Coordinates of C-alpha atoms and ligand atoms in Angstrom, one line a residue:
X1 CA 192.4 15.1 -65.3
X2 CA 191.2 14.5 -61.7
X3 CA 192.9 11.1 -60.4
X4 CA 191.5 8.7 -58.3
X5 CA 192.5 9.0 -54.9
X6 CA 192.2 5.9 -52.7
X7 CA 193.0 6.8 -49.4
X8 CA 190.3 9.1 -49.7
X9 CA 187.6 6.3 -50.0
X10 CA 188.3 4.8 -47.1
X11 CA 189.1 7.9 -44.4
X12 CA 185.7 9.0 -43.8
X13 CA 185.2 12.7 -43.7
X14 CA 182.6 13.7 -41.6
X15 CA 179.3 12.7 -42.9
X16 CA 176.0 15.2 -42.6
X17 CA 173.9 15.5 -39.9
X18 CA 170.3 15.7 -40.2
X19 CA 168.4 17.0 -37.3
X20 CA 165.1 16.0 -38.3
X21 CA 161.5 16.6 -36.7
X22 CA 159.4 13.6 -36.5
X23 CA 155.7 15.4 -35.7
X24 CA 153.8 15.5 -32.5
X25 CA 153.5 11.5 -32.6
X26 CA 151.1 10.1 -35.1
X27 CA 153.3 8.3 -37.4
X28 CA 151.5 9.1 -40.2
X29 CA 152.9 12.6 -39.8
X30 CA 156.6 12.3 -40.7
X31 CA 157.4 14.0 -43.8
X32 CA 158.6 12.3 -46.9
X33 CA 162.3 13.7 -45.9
X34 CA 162.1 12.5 -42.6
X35 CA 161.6 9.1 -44.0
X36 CA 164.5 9.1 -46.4
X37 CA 166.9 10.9 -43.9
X38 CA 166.2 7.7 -41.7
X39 CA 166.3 5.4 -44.4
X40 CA 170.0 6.6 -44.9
X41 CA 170.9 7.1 -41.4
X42 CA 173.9 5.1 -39.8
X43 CA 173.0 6.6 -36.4
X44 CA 169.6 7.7 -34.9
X45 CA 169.4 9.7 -31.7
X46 CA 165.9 10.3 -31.0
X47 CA 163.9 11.9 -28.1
X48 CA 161.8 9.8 -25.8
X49 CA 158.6 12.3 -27.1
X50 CA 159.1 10.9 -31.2
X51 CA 157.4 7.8 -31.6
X52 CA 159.2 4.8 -31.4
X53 CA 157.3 3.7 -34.6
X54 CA 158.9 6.0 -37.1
X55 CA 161.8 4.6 -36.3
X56 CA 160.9 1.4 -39.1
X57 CA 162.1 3.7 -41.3
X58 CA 165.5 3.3 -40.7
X59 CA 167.7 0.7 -41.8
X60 CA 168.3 -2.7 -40.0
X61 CA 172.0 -1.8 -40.1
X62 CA 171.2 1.8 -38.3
X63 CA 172.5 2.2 -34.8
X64 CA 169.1 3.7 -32.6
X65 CA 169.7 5.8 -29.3
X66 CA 167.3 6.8 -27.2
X67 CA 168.5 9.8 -25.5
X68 CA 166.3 9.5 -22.1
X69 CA 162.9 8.2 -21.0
X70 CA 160.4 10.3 -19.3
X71 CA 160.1 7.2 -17.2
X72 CA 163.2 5.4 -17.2
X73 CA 164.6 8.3 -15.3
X74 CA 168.0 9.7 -17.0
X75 CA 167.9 12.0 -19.7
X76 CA 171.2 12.6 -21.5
X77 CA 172.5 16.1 -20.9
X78 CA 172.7 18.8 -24.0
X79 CA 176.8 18.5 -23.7
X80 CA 176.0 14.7 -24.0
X81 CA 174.1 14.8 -27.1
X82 CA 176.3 17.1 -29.1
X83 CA 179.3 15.3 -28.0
X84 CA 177.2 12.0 -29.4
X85 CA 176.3 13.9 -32.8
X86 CA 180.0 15.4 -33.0
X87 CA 181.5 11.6 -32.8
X88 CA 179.4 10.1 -34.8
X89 CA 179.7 12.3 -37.6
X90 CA 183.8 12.6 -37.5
X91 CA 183.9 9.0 -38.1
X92 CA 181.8 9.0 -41.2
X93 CA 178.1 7.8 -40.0
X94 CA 175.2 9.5 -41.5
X95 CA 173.6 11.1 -38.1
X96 CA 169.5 11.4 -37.8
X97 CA 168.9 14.0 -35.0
X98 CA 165.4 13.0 -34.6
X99 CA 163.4 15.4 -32.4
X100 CA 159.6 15.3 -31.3
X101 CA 157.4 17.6 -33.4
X102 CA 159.4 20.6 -35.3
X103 CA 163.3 21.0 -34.1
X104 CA 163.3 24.6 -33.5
X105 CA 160.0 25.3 -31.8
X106 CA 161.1 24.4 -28.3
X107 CA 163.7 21.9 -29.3
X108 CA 166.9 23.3 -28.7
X109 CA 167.7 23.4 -32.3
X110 CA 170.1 25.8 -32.5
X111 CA 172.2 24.8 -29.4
X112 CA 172.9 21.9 -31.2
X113 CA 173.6 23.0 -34.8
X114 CA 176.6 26.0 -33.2
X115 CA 178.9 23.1 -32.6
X116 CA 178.3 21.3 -35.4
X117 CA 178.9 24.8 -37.8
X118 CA 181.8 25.3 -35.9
X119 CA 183.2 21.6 -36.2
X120 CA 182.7 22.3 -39.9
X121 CA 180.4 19.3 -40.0
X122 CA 177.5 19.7 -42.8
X123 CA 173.9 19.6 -41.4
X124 CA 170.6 20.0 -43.2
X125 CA 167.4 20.6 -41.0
X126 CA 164.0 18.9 -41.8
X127 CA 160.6 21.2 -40.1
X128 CA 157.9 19.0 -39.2
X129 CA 154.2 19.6 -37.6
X130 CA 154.8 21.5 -34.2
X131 CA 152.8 19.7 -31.4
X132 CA 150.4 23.1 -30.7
X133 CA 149.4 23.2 -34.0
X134 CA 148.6 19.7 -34.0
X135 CA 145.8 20.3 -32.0
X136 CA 144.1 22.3 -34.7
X137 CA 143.7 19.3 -36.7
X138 CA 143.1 16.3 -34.3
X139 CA 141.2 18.4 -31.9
X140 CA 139.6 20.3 -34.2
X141 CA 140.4 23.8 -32.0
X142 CA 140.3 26.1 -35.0
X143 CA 143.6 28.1 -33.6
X144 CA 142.8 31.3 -35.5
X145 CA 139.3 31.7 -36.3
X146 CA 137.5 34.6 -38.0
X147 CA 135.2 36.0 -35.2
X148 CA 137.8 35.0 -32.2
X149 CA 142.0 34.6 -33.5
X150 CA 143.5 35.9 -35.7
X151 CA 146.8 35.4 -34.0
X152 CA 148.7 32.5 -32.5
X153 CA 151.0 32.8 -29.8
X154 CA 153.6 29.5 -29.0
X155 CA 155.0 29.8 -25.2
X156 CA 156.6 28.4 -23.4
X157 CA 154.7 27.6 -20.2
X158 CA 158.1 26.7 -17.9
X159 CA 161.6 28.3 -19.4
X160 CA 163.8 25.8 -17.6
X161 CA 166.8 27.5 -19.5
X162 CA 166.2 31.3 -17.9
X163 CA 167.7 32.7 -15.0
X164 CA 165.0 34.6 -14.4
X165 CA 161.7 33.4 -13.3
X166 CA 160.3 34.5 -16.8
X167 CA 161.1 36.6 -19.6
X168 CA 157.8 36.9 -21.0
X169 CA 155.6 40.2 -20.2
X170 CA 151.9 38.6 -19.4
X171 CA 151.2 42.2 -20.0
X172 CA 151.3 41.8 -23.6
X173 CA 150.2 38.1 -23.6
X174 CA 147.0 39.0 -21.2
X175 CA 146.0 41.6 -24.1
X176 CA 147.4 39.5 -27.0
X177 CA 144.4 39.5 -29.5
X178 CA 144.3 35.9 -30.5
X179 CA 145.2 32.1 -29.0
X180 CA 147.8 31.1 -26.6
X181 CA 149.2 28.2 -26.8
X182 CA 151.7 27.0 -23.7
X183 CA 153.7 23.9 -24.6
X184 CA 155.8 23.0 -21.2
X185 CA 153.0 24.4 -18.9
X186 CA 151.7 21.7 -16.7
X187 CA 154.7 22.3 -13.8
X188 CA 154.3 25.8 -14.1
X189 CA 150.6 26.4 -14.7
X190 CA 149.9 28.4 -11.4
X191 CA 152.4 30.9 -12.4
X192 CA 151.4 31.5 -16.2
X193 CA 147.5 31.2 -15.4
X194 CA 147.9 33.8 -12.2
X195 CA 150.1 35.8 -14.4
X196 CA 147.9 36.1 -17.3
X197 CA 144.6 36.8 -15.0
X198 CA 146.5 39.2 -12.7
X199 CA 147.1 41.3 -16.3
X200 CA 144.0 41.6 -17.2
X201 CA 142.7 38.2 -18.7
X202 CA 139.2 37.3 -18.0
X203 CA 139.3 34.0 -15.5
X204 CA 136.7 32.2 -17.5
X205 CA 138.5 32.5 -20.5
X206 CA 138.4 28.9 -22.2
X207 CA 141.3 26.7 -21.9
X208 CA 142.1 23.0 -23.4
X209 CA 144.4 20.9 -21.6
X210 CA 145.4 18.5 -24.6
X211 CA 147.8 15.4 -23.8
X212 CA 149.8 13.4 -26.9
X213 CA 148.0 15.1 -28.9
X214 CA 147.8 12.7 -32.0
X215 CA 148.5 9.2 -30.2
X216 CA 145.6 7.0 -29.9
X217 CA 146.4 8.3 -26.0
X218 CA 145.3 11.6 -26.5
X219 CA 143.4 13.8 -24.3
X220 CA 141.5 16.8 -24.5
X221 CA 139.8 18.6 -21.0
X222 CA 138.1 21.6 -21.2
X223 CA 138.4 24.1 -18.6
X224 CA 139.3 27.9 -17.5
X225 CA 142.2 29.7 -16.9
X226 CA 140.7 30.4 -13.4
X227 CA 140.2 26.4 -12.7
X228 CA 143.3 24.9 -14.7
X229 CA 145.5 24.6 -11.8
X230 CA 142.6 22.3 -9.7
X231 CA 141.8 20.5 -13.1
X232 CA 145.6 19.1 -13.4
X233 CA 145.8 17.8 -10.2
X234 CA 142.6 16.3 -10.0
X235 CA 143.3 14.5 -13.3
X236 CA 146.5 14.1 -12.5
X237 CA 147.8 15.5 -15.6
X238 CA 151.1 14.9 -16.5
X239 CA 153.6 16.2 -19.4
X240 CA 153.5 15.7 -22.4
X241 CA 150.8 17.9 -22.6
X242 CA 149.5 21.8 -24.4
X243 CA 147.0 24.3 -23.5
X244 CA 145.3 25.9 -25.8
X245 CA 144.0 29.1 -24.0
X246 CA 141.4 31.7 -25.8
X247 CA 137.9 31.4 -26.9
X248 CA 138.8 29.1 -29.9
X249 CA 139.2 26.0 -26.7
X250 CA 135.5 26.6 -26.8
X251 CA 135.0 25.7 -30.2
X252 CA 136.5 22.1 -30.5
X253 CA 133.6 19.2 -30.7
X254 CA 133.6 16.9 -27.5
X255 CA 134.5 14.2 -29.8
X256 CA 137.1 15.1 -32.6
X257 CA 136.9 12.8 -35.9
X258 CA 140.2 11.6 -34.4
X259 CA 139.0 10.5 -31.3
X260 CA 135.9 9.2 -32.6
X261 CA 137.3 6.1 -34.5
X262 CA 136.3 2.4 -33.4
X263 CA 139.9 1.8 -31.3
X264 CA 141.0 5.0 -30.6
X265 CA 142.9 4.9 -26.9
X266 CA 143.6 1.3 -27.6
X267 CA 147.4 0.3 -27.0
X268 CA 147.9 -3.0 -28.9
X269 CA 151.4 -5.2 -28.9
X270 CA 151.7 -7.0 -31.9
X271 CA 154.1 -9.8 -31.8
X272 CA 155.3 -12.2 -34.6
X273 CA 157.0 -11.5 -38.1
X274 CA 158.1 -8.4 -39.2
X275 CA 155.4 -8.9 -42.8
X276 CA 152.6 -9.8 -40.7
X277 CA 153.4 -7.3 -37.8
X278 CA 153.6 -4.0 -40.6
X279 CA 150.2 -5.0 -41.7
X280 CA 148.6 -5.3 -38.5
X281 CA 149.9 -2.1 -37.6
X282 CA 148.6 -0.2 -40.5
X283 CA 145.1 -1.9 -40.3
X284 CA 145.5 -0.8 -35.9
X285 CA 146.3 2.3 -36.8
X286 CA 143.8 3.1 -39.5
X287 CA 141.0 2.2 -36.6
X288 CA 142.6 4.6 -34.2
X289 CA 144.7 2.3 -31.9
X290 CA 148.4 2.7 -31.0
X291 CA 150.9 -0.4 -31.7
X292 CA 154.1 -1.4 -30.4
X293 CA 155.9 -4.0 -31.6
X294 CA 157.8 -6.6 -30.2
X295 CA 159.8 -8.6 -33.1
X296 CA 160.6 -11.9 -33.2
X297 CA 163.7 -12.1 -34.4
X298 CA 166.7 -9.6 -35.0
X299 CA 168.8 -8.8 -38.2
X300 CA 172.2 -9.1 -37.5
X301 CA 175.4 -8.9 -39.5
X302 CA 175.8 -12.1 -41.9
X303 CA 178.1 -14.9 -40.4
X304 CA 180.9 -14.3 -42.6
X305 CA 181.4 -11.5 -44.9
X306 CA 184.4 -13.4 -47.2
X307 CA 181.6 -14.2 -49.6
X308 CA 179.6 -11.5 -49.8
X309 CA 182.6 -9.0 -50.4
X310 CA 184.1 -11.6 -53.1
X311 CA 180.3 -11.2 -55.1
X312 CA 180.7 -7.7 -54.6
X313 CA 184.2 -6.9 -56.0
X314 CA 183.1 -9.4 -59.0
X315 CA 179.4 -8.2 -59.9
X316 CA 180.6 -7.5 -63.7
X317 CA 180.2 -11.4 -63.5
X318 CA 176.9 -11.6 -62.8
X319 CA 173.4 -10.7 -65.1
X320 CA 171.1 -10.2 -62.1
X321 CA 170.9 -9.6 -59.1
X322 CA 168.3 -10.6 -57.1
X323 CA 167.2 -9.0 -53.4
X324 CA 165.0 -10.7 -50.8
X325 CA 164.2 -7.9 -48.5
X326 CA 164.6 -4.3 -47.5
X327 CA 167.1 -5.6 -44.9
X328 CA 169.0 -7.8 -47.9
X329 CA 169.3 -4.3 -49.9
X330 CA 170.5 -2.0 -46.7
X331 CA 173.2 -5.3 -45.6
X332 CA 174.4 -5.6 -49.3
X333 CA 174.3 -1.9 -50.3
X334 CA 176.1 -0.6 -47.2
X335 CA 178.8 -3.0 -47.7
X336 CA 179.2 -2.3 -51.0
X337 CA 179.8 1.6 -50.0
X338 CA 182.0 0.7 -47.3
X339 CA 184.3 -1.6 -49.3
X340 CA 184.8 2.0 -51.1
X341 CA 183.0 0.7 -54.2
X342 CA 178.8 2.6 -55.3
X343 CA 175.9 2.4 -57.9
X344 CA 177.8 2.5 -60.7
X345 CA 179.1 -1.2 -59.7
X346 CA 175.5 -2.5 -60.3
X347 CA 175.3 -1.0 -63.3
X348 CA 175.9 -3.4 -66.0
X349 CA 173.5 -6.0 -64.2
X350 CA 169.7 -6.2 -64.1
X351 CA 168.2 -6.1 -60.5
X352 CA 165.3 -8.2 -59.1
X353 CA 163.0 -7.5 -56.3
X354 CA 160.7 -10.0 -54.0
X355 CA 158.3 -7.3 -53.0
X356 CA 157.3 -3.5 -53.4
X357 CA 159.1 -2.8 -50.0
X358 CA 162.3 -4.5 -51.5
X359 CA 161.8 -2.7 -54.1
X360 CA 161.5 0.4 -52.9
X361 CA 164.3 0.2 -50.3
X362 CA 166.4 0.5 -53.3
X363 CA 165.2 3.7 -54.4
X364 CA 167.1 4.7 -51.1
X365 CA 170.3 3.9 -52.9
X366 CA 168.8 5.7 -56.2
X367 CA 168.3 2.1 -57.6
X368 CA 165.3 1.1 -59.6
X369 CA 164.0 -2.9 -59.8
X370 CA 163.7 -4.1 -63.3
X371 CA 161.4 -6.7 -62.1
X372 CA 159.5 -6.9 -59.0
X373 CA 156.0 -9.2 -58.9
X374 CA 153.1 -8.4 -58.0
X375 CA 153.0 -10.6 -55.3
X376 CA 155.0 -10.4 -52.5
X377 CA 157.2 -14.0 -52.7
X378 CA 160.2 -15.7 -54.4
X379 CA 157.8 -18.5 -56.1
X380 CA 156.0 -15.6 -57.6
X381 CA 159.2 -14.1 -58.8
X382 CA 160.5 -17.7 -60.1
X383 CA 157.8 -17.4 -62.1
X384 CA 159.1 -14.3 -64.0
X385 CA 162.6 -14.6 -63.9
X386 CA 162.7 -18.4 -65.1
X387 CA 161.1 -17.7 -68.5
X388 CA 164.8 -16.5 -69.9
X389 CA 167.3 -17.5 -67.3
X390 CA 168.7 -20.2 -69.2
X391 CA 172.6 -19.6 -69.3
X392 CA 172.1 -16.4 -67.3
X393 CA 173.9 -15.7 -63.6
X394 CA 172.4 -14.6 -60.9
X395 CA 173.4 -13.8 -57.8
X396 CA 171.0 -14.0 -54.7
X397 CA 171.3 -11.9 -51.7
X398 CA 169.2 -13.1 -49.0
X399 CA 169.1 -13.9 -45.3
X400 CA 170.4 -16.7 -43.4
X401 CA 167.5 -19.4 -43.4
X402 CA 166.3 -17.9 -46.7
X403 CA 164.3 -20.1 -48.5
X404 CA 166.1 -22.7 -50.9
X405 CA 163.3 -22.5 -53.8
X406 CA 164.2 -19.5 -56.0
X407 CA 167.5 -20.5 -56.4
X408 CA 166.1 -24.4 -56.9
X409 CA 163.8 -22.8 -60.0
X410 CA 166.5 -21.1 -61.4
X411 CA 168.9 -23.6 -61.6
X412 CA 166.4 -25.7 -63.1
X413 CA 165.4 -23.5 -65.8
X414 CA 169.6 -23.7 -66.6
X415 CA 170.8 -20.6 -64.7
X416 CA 173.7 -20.2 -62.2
X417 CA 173.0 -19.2 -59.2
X418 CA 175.0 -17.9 -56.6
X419 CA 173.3 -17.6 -53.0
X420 CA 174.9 -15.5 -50.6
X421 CA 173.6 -14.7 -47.0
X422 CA 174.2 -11.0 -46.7
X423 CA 172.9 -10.4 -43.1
X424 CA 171.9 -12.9 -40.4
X425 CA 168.2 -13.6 -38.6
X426 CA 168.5 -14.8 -35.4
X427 CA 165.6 -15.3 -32.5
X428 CA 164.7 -12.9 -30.4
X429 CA 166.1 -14.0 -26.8
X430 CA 165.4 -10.6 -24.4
X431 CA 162.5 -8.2 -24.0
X432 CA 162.1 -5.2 -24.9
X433 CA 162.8 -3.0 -21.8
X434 CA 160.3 -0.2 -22.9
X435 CA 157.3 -2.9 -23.7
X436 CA 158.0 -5.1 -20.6
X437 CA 157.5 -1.4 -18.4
X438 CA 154.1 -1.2 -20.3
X439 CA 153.2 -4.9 -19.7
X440 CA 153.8 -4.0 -15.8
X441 CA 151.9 -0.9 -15.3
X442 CA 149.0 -1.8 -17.5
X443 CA 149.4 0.2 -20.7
X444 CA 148.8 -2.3 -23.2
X445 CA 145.1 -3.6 -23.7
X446 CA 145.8 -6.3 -26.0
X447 CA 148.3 -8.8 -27.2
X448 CA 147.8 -10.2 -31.0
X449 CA 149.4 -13.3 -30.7
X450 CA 150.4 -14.7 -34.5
X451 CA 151.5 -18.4 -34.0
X452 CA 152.0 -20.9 -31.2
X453 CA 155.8 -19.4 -31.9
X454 CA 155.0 -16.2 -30.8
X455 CA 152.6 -17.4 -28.4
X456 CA 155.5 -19.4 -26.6
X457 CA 157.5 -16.8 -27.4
X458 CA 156.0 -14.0 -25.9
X459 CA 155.3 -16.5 -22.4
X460 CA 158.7 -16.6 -22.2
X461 CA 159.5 -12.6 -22.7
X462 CA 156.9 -11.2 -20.6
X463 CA 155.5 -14.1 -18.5
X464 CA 152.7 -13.4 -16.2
X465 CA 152.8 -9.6 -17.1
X466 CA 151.1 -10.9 -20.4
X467 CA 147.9 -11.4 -18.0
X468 CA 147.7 -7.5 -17.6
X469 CA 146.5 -7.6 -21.6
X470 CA 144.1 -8.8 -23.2
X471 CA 145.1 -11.9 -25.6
X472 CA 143.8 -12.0 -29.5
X473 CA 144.7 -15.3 -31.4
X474 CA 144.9 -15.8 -34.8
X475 CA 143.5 -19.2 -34.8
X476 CA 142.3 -22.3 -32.7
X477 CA 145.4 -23.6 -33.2
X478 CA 147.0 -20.7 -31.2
X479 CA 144.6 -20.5 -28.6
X480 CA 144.8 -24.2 -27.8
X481 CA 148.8 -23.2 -27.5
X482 CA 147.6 -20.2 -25.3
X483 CA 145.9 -22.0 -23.4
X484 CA 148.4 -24.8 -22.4
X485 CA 151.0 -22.1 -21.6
X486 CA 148.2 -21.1 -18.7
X487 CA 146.8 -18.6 -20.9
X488 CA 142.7 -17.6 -21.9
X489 CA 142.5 -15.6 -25.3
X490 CA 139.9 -13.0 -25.1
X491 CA 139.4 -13.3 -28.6
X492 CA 139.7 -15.6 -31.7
X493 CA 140.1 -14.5 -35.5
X494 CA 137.4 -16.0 -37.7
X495 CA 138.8 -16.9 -40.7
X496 CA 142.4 -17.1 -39.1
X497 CA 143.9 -14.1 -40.7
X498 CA 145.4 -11.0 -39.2
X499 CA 142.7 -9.0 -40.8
X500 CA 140.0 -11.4 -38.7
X501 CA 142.0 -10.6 -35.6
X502 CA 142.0 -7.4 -35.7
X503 CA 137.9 -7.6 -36.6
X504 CA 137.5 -9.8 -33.5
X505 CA 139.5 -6.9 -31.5
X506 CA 137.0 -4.1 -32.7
X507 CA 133.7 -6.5 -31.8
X508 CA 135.5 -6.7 -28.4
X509 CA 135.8 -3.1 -28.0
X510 CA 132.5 -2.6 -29.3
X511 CA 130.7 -4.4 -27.6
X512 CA 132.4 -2.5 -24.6
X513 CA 134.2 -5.6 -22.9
Ligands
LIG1 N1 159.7 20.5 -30.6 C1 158.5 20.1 -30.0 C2 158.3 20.7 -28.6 C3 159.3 20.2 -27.6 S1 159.0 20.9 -26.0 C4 157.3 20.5 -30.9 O1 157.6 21.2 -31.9 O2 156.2 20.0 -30.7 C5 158.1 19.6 -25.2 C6 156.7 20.0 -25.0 O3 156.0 20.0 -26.3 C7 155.9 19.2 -24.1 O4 156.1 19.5 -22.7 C8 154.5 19.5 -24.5 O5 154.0 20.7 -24.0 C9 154.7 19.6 -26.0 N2 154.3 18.4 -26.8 C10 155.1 17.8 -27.6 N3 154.5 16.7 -28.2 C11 153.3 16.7 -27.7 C12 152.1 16.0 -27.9 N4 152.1 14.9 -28.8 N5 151.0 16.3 -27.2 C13 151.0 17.3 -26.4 N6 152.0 18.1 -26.1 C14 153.2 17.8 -26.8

């Protein structure tokens, strides 16, 4: 009979690596794998191309690195990144490799998985949309065609890793019978266009330049291989950005049903609470706008762990357990695992969930809620669990400045109740570096502002760079705070809901203020 060996619980061998592609940038694209690899990551490196906004699916407990910002200047090296991945993985963390569209087309894939095969560290790899075909969908170039592709070609339009000045033939590509499509190609453009038109290819041969492709940001500009040089500098074109070169560029509408909704190229920061801020996002991002988030406060761990690990080695006392948030599950879970112990300690009691998300961060975990309301609050979960939790435990994991009134109800309808905090939520005291660069050069073309909180808040974050935006307020309230900080809102939500504020946004736009 196999025997329990303890030191093995707490020596970590080396956990898996996932090198995961996160799509060209629309959020929306991730796949379901994606999402759960992040959702059990302990580390995140991520490219500066992914969007920062599929990183919410990763846990509050999750260390995030950004390996390098086309801005920001350095970019960690290749040796860097492995080395990164290699330590993070020999000392037990679950590693997210998250890389912009799909992880082998043009990603260096396979440089990084040779030293982790021959580290003898396990690593899965997740595919993911490729940026050039992308296009296809959200510029509606039909990449192969009946009448005019049916072939496409990926290239790379500038092989920073070759020796030689190329190793493709533009003797085959000039005759290729089909599209091209050149990811890396705005440096290098004079080379591959001459190239291609010196073999043979027609100079008026259609070519789309298309830039973040799927980002509210995106781009498309039509032109020819024989005027593509001229058109990048004269739009000043910069990377990230494809070329779609064949007749098919011909094809795509001016306006693609992407780029034809009410906000698209609208970059919106939405400040406040992480409930409020998720919602407004979705809503902004069903309209076609981009939004970055600046949070108001940060999960950190709880103050003291004593109690929380005492409830853990002793949960064959409780009945229920009772979760607060998707951070509450990830604190309390992840502790549980790293105290050695896992699922099968929770199961002899019955587990309660405040809200859908709660409840589905513990399907992370491979936990299902036996109760979650409808509605997303404790009072509406008092409601259900009172009914027989006379003489019943409970334990509560929550935050730090959780609210006081499920455990109030219980106890009142003759439970026990055991709060514990499980993680901590503290304010928000710096900027964040990458939204404050935005404020500056003018990115961002509106600010929802939530609460006189956030209003004061963000006034003291950003100061006057907050002038560069637009302000939206959720109410007069808000607006008379605005306004005494110095600040005019361009707009007022009528009722004061996020959903009216978002409304007032779109009259804005569309009334072309
Ligand atoms: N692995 C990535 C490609 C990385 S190489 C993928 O599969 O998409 C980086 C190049 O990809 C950029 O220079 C640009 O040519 C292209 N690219 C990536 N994301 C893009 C986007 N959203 N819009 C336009 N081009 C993009």
């Amino acid at each position: 009979m196999p025997t329990a060996n303890s030191s093995s619980v707490s020596s970590p061998s080396p956990a898996t690596v996932y090198l995961v592609g996160a799509g060209p940038g629309d959020p929306g694209l991730l796949t379901v794998r994606a999402v759960e690899c992040l959702g059990r990551a302990d580390l995140v490196l991520y490219d500066y191309l992914v969007n920062p906004a599929s990183l919410d699916h990763a846990s509050a407990t999750a260390e995030l690195v950004c390996l390098g910002h086309h801005s920001s200047g350095r970019m960690l090296s290749q040796d860097e990144i492995v080395a990164l991945m290699l330590q993070g993985a020999q000392e037990g963390k679950t590693v997210v490799r998250l890389k912009g569209g799909d992880p082998s087309v043009f990603g260096r894939g396979a440089d990084e998985i040779e030293p982790l095969r021959a580290a003898g560290i396990p690593f899965e790899i997740v595919p993911a949309v490729t940026a050039g075909l992308a296009v296809a969908a959200y510029c509606e170039i039909p990449i192969t065609h009946h009448d005019d592709a049916s072939a496409v070609a990926l290239i790379a339009g500038q092989e920073r890793h070759c020796k030689a000045e190329s190793h493709l033939d533009f003797g085959v590509l000039a005759h290729f019978p089909g599209t091209l499509i050149f990811y890396m190609g705005v440096r290098k453009a004079d080379v591959w266009s001459r190239a291609l038109m010196e073999n043979g290819k027609a100079a008026d041969t259609p070519v789309a330049i298309v830039r973040w492709c799927t980002w509210a940001r995106q781009q498309m500009i039509r032109c020819t291989l024989e005027t593509v040089v001229d058109v990048i500098a004269e739009k000043k074109i910069r990377p990230p950005a494809l070329f779609v070169v064949g007749k098919v560029a011909d094809r795509a509408p001016d306006v693609s049903w992407f780029a034809a909704r009410p906000l698209f190229g609208t970059r919106v920061l939405v400040a406040g609470s992480p409930g409020t801020s998720e919602k407004l996002r979705d809503r902004f991002a069903s309209l076609g706008a981009d939004a970055v988030t600046q949070g108001a406060i940060r999960i950190t761990d709880p103050p003291d762990w004593a109690p929380v690990d005492e409830a853990l080695e002793n949960l064959d006392r409780y009945h229920w357990v009772v979760f607060s948030s998707k951070n509450g599950v990830d604190y309390f879970m992840r502790r549980l695992l790293r105290l050695g112990g896992d699922a099968r300690r929770l199961g002899g009691v019955k587990l309660a969930a405040v809200g859908s998300k709660t409840a589905e961060r513990l399907g992370v975990y491979h936990l299902r809620a036996d109760v979650v309301p409808e509605r997303f609050d404790a009072d509406a979960l008092a409601a259900i669990l009172t009914g027989d939790a006379a003489g019943q435990r409970f334990l509560l994991a929550g935050a730090s400045r959780g609210r006081q009134l499920l455990a109030d109800e219980l106890r009142a309808a003759g439970a026990e109740v055991d709060p514990i905090v499980v993680y901590g939520n503290v304010d928000v005291e710096e900027a964040d570096p990458n939204v404050a660069a935005e404020l500056a050069s003018d990115e961002i073309d509106w600010v929802t502002v939530t609460s006189s909180a956030t209003a004061q808040s963000l006034v003291r974050l950003y100061g006057d760079a907050l002038k560069n935006a637009r302000l939206a307020s959720i109410s007069p309230l808000t607006s008379a705070a605005l306004r005494d900080l110095g600040y005019e809102p361009s707009a007022e939500a009528s009722p004061h809901t996020a959903a009216a504020m978002v409304d007032a946004i779109l009259q804005a736009a569309q009334a072309g203020d």
